[in-house]
PDB file of C-alpha atoms and ligand atoms in Angstrom:
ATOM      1  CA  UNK A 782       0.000   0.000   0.000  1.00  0.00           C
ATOM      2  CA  UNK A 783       1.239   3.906  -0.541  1.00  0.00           C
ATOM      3  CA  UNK A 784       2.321   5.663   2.124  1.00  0.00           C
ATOM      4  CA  UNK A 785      -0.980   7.875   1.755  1.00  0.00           C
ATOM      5  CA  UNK A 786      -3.824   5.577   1.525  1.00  0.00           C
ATOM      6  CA  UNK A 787      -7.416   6.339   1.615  1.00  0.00           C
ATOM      7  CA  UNK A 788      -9.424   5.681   4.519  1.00  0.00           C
ATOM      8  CA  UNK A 789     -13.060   4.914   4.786  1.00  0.00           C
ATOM      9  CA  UNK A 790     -14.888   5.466   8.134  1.00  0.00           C
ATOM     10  CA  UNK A 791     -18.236   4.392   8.022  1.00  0.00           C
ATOM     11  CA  UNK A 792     -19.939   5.163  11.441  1.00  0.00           C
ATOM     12  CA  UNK A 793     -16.681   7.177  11.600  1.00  0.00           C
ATOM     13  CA  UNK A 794     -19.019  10.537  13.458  1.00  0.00           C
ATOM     14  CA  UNK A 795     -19.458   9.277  16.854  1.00  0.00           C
ATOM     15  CA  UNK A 796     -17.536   6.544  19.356  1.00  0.00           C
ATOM     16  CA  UNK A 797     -15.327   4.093  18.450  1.00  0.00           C
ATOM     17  CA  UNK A 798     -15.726   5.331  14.764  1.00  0.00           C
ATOM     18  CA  UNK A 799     -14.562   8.897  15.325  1.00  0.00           C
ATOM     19  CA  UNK A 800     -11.420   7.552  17.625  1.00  0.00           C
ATOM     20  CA  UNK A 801     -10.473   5.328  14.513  1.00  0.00           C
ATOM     21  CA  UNK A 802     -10.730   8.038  12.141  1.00  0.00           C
ATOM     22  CA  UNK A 803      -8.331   9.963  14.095  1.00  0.00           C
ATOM     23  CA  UNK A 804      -6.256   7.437  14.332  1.00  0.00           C
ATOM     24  CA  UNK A 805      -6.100   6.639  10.599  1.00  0.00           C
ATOM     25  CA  UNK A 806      -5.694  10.101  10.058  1.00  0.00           C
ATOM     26  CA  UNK A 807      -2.440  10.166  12.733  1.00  0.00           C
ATOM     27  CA  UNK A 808      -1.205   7.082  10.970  1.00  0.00           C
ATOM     28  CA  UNK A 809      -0.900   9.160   7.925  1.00  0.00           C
ATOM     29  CA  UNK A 810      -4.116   7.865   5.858  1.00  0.00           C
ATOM     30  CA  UNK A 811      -6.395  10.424   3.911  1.00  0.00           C
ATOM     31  CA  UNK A 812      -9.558   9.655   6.028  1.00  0.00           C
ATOM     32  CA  UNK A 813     -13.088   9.859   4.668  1.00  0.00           C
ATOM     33  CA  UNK A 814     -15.753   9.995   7.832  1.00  0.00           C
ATOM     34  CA  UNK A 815     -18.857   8.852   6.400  1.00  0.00           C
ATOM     35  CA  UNK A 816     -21.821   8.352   8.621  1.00  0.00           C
ATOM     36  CA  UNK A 817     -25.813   8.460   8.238  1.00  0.00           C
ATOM     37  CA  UNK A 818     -25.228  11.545  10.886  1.00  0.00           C
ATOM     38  CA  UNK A 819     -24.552  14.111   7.958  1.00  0.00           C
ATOM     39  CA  UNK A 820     -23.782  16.959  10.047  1.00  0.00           C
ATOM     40  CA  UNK A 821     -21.659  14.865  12.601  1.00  0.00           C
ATOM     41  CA  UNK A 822     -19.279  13.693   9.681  1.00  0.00           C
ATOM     42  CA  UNK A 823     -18.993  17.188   7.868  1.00  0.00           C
ATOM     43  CA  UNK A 824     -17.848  18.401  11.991  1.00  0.00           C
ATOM     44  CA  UNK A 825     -15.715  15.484  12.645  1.00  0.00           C
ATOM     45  CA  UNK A 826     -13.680  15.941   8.717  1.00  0.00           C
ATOM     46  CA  UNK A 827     -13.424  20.016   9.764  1.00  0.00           C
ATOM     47  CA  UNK A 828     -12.016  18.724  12.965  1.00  0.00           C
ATOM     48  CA  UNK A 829      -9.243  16.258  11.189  1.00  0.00           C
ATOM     49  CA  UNK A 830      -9.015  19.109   8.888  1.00  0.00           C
ATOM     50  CA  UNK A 831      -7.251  18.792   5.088  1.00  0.00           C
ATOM     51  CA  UNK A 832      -7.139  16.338   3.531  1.00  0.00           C
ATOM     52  CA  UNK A 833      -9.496  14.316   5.289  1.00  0.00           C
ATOM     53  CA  UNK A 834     -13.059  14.652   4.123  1.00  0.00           C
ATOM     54  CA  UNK A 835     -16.690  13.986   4.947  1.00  0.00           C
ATOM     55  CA  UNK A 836     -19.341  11.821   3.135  1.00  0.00           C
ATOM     56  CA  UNK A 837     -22.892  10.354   3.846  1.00  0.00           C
ATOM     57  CA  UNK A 838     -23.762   7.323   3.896  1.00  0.00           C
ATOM     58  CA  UNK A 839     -26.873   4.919   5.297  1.00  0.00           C
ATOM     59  CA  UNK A 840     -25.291   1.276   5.270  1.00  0.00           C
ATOM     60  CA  UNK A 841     -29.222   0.042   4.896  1.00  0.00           C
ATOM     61  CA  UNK A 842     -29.537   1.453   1.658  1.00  0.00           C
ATOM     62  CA  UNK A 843     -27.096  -0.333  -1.334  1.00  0.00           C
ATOM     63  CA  UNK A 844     -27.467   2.338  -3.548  1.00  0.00           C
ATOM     64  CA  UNK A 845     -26.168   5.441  -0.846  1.00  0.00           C
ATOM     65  CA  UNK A 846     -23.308   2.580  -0.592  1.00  0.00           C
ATOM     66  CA  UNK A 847     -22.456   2.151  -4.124  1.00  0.00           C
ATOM     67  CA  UNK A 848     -22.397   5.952  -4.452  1.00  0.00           C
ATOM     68  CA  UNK A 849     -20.122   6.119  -1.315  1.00  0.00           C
ATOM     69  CA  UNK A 850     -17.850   3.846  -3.066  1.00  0.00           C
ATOM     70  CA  UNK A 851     -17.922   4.638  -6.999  1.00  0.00           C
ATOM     71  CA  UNK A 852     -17.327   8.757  -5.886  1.00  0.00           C
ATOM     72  CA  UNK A 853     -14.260   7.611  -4.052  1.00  0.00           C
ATOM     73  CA  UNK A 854     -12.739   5.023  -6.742  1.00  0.00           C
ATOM     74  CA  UNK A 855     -10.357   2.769  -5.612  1.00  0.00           C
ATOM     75  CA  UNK A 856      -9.499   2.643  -1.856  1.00  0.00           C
ATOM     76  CA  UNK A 857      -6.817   0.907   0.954  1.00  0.00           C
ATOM     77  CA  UNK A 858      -8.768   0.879   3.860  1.00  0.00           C
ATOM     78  CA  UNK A 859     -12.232   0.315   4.851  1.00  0.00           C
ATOM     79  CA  UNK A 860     -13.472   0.382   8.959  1.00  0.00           C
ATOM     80  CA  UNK A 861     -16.968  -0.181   8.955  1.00  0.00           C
ATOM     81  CA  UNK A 862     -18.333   0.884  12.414  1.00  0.00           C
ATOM     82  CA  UNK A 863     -22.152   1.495  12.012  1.00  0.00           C
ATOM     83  CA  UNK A 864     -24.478  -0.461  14.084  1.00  0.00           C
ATOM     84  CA  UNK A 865     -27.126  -0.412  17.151  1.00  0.00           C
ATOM     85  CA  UNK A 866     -29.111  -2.418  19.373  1.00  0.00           C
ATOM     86  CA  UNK A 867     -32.269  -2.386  21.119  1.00  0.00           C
ATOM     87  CA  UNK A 868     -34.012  -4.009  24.233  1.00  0.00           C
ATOM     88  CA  UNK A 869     -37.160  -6.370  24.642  1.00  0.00           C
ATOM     89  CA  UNK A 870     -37.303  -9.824  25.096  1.00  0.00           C
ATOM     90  CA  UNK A 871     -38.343 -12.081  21.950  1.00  0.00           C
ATOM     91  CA  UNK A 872     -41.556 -12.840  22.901  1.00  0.00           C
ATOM     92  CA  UNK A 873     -42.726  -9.350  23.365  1.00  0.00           C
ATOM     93  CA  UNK A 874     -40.537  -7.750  19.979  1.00  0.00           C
ATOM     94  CA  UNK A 875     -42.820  -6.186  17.075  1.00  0.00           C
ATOM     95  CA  UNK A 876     -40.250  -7.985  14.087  1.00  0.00           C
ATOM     96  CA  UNK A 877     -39.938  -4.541  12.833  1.00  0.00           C
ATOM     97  CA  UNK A 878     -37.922  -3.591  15.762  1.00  0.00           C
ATOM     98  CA  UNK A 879     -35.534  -7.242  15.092  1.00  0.00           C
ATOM     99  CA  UNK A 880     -35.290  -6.240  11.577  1.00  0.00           C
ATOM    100  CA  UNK A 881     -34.199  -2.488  12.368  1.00  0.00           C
ATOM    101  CA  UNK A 882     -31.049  -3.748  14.202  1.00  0.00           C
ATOM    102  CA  UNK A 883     -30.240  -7.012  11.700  1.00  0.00           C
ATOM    103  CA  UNK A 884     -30.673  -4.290   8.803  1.00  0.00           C
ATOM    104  CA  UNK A 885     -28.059  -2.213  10.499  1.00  0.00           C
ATOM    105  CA  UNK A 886     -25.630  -4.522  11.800  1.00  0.00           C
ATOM    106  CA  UNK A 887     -25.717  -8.156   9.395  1.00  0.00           C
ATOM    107  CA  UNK A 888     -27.129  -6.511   6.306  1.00  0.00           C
ATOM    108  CA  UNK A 889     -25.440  -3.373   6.275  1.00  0.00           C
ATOM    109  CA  UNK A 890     -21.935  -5.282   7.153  1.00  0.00           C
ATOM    110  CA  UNK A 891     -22.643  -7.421   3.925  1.00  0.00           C
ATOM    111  CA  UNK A 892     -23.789  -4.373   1.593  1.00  0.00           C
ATOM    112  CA  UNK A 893     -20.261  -2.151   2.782  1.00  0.00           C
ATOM    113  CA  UNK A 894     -18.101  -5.456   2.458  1.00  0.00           C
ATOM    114  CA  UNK A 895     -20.177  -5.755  -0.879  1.00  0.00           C
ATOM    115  CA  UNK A 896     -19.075  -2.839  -2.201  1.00  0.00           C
ATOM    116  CA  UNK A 897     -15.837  -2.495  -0.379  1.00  0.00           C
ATOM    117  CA  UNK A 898     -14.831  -5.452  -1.755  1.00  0.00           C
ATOM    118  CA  UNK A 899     -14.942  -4.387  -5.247  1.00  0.00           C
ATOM    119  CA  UNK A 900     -12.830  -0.990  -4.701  1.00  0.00           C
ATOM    120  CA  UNK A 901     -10.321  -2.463  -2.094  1.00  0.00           C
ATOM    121  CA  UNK A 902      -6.736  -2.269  -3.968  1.00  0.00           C
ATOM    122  CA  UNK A 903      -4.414  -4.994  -3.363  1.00  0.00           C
ATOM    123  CA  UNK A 904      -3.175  -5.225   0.197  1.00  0.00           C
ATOM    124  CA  UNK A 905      -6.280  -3.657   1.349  1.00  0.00           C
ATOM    125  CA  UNK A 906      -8.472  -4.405   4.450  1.00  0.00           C
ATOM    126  CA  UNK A 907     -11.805  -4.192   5.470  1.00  0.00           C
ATOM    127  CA  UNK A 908     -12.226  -4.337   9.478  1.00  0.00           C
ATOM    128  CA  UNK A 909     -15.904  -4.872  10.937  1.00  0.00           C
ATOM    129  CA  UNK A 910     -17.069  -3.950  14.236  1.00  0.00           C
ATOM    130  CA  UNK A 911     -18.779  -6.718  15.444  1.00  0.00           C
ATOM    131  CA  UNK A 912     -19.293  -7.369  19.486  1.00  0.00           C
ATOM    132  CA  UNK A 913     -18.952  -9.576  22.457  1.00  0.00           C
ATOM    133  CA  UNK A 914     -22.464 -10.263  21.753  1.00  0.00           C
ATOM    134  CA  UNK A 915     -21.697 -12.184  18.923  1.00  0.00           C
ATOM    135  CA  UNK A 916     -20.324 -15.044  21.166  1.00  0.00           C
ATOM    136  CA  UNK A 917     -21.890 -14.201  24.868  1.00  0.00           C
ATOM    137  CA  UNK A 918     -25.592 -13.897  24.737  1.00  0.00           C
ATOM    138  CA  UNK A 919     -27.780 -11.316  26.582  1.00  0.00           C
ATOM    139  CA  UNK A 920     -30.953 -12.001  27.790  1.00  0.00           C
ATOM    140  CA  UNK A 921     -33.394  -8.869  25.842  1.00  0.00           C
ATOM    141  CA  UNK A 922     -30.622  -8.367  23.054  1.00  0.00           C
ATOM    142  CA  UNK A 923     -31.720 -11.164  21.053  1.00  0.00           C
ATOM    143  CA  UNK A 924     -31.483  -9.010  17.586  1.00  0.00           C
ATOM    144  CA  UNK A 925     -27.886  -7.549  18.026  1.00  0.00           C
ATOM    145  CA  UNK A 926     -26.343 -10.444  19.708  1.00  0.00           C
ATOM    146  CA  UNK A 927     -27.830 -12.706  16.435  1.00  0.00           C
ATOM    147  CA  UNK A 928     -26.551  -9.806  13.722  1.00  0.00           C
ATOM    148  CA  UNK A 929     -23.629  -9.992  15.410  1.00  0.00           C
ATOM    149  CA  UNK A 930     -22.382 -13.346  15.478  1.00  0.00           C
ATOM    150  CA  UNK A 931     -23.959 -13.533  11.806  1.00  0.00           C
ATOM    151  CA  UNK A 932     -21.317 -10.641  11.283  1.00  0.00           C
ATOM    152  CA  UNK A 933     -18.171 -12.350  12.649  1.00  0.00           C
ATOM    153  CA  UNK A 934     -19.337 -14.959  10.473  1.00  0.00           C
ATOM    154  CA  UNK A 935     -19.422 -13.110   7.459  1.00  0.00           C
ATOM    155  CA  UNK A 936     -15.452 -11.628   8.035  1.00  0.00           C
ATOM    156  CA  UNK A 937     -14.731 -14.971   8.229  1.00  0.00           C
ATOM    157  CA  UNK A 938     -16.567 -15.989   4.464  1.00  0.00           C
ATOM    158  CA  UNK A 939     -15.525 -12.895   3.181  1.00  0.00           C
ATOM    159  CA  UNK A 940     -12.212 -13.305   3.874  1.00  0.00           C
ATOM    160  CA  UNK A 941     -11.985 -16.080   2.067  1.00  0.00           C
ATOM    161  CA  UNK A 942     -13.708 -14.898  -1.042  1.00  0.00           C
ATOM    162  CA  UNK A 943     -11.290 -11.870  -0.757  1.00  0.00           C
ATOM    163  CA  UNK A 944      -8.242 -13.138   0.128  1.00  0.00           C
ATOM    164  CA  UNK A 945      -6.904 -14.515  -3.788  1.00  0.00           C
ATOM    165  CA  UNK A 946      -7.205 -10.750  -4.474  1.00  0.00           C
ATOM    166  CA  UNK A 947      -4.687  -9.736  -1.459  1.00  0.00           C
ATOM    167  CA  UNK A 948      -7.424  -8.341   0.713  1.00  0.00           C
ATOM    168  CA  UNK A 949      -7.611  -8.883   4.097  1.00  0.00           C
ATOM    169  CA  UNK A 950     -11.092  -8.958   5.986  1.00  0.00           C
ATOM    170  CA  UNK A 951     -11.019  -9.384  10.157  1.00  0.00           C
ATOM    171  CA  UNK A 952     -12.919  -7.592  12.726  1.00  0.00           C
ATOM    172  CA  UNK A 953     -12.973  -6.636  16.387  1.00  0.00           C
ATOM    173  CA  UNK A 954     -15.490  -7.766  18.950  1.00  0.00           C
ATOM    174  CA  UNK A 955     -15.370  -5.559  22.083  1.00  0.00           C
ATOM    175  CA  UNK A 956     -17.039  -5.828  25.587  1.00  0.00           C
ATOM    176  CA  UNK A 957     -18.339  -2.835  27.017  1.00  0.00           C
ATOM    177  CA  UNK A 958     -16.913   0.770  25.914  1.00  0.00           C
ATOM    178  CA  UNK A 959     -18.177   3.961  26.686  1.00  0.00           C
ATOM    179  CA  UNK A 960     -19.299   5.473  23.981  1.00  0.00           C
ATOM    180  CA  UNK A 961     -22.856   7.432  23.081  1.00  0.00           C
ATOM    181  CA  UNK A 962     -24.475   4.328  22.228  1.00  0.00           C
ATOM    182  CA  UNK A 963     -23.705   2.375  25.690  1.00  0.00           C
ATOM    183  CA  UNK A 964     -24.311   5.959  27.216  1.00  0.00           C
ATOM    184  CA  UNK A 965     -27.924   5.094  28.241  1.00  0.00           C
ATOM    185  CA  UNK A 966     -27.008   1.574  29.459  1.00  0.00           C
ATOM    186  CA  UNK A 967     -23.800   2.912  31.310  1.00  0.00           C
ATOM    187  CA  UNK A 968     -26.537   5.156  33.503  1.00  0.00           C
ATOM    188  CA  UNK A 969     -28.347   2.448  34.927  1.00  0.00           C
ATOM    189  CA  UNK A 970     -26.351   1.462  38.147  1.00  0.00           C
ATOM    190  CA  UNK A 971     -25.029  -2.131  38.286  1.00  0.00           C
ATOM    191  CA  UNK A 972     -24.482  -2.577  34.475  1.00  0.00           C
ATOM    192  CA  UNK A 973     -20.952  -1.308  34.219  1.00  0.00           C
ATOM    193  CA  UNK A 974     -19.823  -2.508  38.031  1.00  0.00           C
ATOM    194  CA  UNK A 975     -20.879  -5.850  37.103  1.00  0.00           C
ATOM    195  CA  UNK A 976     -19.448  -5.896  33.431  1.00  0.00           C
ATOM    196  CA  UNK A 977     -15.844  -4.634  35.604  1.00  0.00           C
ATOM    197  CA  UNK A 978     -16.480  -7.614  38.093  1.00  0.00           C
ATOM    198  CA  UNK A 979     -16.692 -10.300  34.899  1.00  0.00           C
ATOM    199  CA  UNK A 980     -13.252  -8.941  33.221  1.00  0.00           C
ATOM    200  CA  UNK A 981      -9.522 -10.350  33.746  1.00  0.00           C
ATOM    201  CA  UNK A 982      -8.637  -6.555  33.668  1.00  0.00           C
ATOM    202  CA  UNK A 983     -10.622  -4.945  35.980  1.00  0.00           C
ATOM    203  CA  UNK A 984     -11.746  -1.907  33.514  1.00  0.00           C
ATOM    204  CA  UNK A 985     -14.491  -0.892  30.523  1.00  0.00           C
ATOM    205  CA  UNK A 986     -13.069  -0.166  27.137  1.00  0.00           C
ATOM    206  CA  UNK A 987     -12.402   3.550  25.732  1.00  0.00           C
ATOM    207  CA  UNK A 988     -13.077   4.231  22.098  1.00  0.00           C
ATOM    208  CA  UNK A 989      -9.026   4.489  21.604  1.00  0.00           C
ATOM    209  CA  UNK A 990      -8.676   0.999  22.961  1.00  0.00           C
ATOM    210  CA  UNK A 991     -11.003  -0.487  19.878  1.00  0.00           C
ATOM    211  CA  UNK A 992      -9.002   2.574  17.787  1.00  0.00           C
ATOM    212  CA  UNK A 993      -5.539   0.625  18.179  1.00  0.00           C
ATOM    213  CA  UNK A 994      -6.387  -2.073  17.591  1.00  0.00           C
ATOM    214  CA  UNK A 995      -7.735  -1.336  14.267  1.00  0.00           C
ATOM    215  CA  UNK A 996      -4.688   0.278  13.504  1.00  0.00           C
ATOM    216  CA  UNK A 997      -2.767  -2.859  13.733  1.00  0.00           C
ATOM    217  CA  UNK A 998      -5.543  -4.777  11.812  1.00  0.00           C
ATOM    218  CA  UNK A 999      -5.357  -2.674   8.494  1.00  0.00           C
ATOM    219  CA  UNK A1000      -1.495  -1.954   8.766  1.00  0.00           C
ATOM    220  CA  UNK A1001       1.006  -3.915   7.040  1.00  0.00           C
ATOM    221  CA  UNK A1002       2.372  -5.283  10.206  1.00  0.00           C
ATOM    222  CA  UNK A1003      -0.999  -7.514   9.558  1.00  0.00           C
ATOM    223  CA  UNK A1004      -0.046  -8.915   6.449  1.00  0.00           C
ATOM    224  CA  UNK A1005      -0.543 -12.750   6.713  1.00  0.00           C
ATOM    225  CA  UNK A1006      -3.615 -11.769   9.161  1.00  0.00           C
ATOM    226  CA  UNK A1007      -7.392 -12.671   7.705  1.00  0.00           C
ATOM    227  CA  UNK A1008     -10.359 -13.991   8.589  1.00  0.00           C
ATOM    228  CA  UNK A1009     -10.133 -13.343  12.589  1.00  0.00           C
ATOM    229  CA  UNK A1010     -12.820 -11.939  14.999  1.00  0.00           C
ATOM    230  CA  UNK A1011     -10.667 -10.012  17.975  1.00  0.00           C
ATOM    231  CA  UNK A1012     -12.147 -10.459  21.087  1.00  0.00           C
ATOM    232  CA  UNK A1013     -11.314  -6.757  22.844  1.00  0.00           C
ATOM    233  CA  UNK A1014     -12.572  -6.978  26.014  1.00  0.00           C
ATOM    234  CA  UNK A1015     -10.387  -6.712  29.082  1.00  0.00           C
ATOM    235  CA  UNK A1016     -10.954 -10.642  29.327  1.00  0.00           C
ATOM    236  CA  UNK A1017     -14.748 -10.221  29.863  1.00  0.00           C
ATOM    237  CA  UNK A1018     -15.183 -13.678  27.150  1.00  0.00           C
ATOM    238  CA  UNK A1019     -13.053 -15.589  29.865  1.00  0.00           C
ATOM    239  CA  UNK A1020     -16.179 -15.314  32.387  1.00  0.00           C
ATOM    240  CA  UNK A1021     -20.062 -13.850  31.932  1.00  0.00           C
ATOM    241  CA  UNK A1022     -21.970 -11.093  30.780  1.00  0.00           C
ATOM    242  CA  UNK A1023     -24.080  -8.941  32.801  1.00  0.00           C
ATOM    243  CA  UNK A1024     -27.072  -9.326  33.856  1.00  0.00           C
ATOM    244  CA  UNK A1025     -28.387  -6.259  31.769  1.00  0.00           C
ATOM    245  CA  UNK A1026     -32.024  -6.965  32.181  1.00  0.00           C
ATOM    246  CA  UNK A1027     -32.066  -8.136  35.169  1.00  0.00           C
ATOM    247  CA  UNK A1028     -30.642  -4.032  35.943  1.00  0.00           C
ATOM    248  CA  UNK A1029     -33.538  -2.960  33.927  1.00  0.00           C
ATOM    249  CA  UNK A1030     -35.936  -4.315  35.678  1.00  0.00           C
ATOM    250  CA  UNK A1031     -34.584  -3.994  39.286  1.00  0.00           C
ATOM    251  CA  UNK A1032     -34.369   0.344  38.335  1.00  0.00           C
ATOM    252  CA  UNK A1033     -37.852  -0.146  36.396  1.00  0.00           C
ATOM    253  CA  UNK A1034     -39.157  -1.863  40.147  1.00  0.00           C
ATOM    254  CA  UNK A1035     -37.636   1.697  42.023  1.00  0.00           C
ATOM    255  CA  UNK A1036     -39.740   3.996  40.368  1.00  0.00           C
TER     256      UNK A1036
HETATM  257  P1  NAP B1356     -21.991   5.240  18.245  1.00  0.00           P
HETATM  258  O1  NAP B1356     -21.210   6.143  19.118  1.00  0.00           O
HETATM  259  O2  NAP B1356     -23.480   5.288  18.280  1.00  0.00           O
HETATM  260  O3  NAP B1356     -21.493   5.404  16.737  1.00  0.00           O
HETATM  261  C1  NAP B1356     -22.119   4.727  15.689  1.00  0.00           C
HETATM  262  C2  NAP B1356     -22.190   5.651  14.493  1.00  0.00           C
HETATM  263  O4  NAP B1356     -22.783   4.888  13.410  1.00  0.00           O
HETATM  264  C3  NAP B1356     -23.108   6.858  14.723  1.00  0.00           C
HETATM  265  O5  NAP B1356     -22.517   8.030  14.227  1.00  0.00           O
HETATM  266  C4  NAP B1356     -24.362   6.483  13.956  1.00  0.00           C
HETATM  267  O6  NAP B1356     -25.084   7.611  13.458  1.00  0.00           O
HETATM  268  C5  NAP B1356     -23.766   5.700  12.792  1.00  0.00           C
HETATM  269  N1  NAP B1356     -24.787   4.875  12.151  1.00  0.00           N
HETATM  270  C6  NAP B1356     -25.866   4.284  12.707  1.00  0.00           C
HETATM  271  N2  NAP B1356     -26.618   3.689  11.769  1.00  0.00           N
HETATM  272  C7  NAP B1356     -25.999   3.912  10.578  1.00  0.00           C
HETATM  273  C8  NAP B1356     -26.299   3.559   9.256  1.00  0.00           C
HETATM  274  N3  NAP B1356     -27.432   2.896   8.945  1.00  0.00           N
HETATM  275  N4  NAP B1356     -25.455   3.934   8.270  1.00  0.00           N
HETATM  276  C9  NAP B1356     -24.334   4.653   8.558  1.00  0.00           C
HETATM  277  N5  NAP B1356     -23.997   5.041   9.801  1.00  0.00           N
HETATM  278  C10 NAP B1356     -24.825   4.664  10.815  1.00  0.00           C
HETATM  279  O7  NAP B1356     -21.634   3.697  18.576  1.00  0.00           O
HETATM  280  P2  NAP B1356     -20.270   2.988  19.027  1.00  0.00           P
HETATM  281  O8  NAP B1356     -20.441   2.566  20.430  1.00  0.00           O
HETATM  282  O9  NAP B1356     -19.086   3.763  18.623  1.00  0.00           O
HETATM  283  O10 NAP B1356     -20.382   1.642  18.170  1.00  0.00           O
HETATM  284  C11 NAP B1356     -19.683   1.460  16.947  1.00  0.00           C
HETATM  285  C12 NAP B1356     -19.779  -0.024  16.576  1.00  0.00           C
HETATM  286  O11 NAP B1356     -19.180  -0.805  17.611  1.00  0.00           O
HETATM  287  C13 NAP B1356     -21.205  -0.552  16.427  1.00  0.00           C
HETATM  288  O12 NAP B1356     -21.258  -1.482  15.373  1.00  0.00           O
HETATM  289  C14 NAP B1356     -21.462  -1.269  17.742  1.00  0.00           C
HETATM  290  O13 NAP B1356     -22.417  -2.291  17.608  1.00  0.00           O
HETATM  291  C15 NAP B1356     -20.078  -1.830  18.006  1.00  0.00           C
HETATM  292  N6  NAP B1356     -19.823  -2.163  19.403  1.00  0.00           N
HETATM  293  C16 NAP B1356     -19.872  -1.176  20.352  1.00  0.00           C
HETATM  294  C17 NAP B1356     -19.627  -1.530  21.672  1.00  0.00           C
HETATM  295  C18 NAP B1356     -19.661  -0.524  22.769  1.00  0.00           C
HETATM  296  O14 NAP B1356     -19.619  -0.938  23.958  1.00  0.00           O
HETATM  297  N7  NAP B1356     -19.735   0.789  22.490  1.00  0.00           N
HETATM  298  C19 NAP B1356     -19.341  -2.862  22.018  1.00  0.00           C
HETATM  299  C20 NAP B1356     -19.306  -3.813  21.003  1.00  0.00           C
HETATM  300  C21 NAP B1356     -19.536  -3.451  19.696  1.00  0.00           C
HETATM  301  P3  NAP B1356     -26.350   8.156  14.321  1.00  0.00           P
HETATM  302  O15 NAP B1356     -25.767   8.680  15.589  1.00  0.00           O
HETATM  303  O16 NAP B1356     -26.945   9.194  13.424  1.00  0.00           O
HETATM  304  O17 NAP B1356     -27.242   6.961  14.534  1.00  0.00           O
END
């Protein structure tokens, strides 16, 4: 790869996304933040400043992919960090609400490495997030914790179909970080304590933990390395998850 490649962040506005963009862009890549969050990308490119740019992009829709992709041309590096998740138990979950977060996280990951996969250059990588949820379930996250392990599975298939053309495809699964999508979760009391309690390391994740450790998936120090799910968790997949709902339900009970 050049010394100057181009770097695609989808989800790249907020969390872990935004800490990987500016860590692409320290690393010397030209970064691209895309993000369905129009405004948060066009802030987050002015904050990287020039080169780096801004684009939108809703991984749920193919064609606002394929646009993403055919404007840029070929590309070295793509970090694909959109997802979500919701709570309700299965029994209880309109399908709508499933299919929001499977859109998001499975089909989404399939329509970027799509697409990615046809502008990656030779030597490139594409890095998924996927989650500790793809291997540990949690009782009321039925939908992400199923996208999820769909998605490690799909690096995994993807690297192989990628691989004769020199492209590398792995992703990282991490426990709990703070971030503004485990903001609401992080404010019920218990859920992070406990999540601490079940790691070898004694701590949560920050977005620059995830960050690095992208770094070293796309670089060239991780040449021979494709097809792997990194767990990134502080040791949290040696013991259990949290109880989340039972959290839920003990705050619901105090008010
Ligand atoms: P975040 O702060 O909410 O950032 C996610 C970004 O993705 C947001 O800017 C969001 O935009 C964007 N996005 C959402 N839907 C999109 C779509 N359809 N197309 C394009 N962009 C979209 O979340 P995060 O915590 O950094 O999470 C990043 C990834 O890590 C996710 O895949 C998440 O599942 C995974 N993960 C996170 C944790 C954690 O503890 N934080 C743990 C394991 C895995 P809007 O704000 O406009 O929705």
């Amino acid at each position: 790869m050049s010394e100057h490649r181009t770097a695609v962040v989808i989800g790249g506005a907020s969390g872990i996304g935004w800490a990987t963009a500016r860590a692409l862009a320290a690393d010397g890549c030209r970064v691209v933040v895309a993000d369905l969050n129009a405004d948060g990308a066009r802030g987050r490119a002015g904050e990287l400043g020039e080169p780096h740019t801004a684009a939108t992009v809703d991984v749920t829709d193919e064609g606002s992919v394929q646009r993403l992709f055919d404007d840029l041309g070929a590309v070295d590096v793509v970090v694909n960090c959109a997802g979500f998740s919701n709570v309700g138990l299965i029994v209880d979950m309109p399908v709508e609400q499933w299919r929001s977060v499977i859109d998001v996280c499975l089909t989404g990951a399939f329509i970027v490495a799509k697409h990615a996969g046809r502008r990656l250059t030779e030597g490139g990588a594409l890095v998924s997030i996927s989650s500790l949820n793809g291997r540990q379930p949690a009782a009321a996250m039925s939908a992400y914790c199923a996208a999820k392990a769909g998605l490690s599975m799909l690096t995994q298939v993807a690297a192989l179909e990628l691989g004769p053309r020199g492209i590398r495809v792995n992703a990282v699964a991490p426990g709990f970080v703070h971030t503004p999508l485990t903001q609401p979760a992080a404010s019920i009391p218990g859920v992070v304590e406990e999540y601490i309690e079940n790691t070898a390391l004694g701590r949560a994740g920050t977005p620059e933990d995830i960050a690095a450790a992208v770094i070293f998936l796309c670089s060239p120090q991780a040449s021979w390395l494709t097809g792997e799910v990194l767990d990134l968790n502080g040791g949290a997949h040696l013991k259990r998850y949290p109880d989340v709902l039972g959290h839920v339900m003990r705050l619901a009970e105090a008010h």
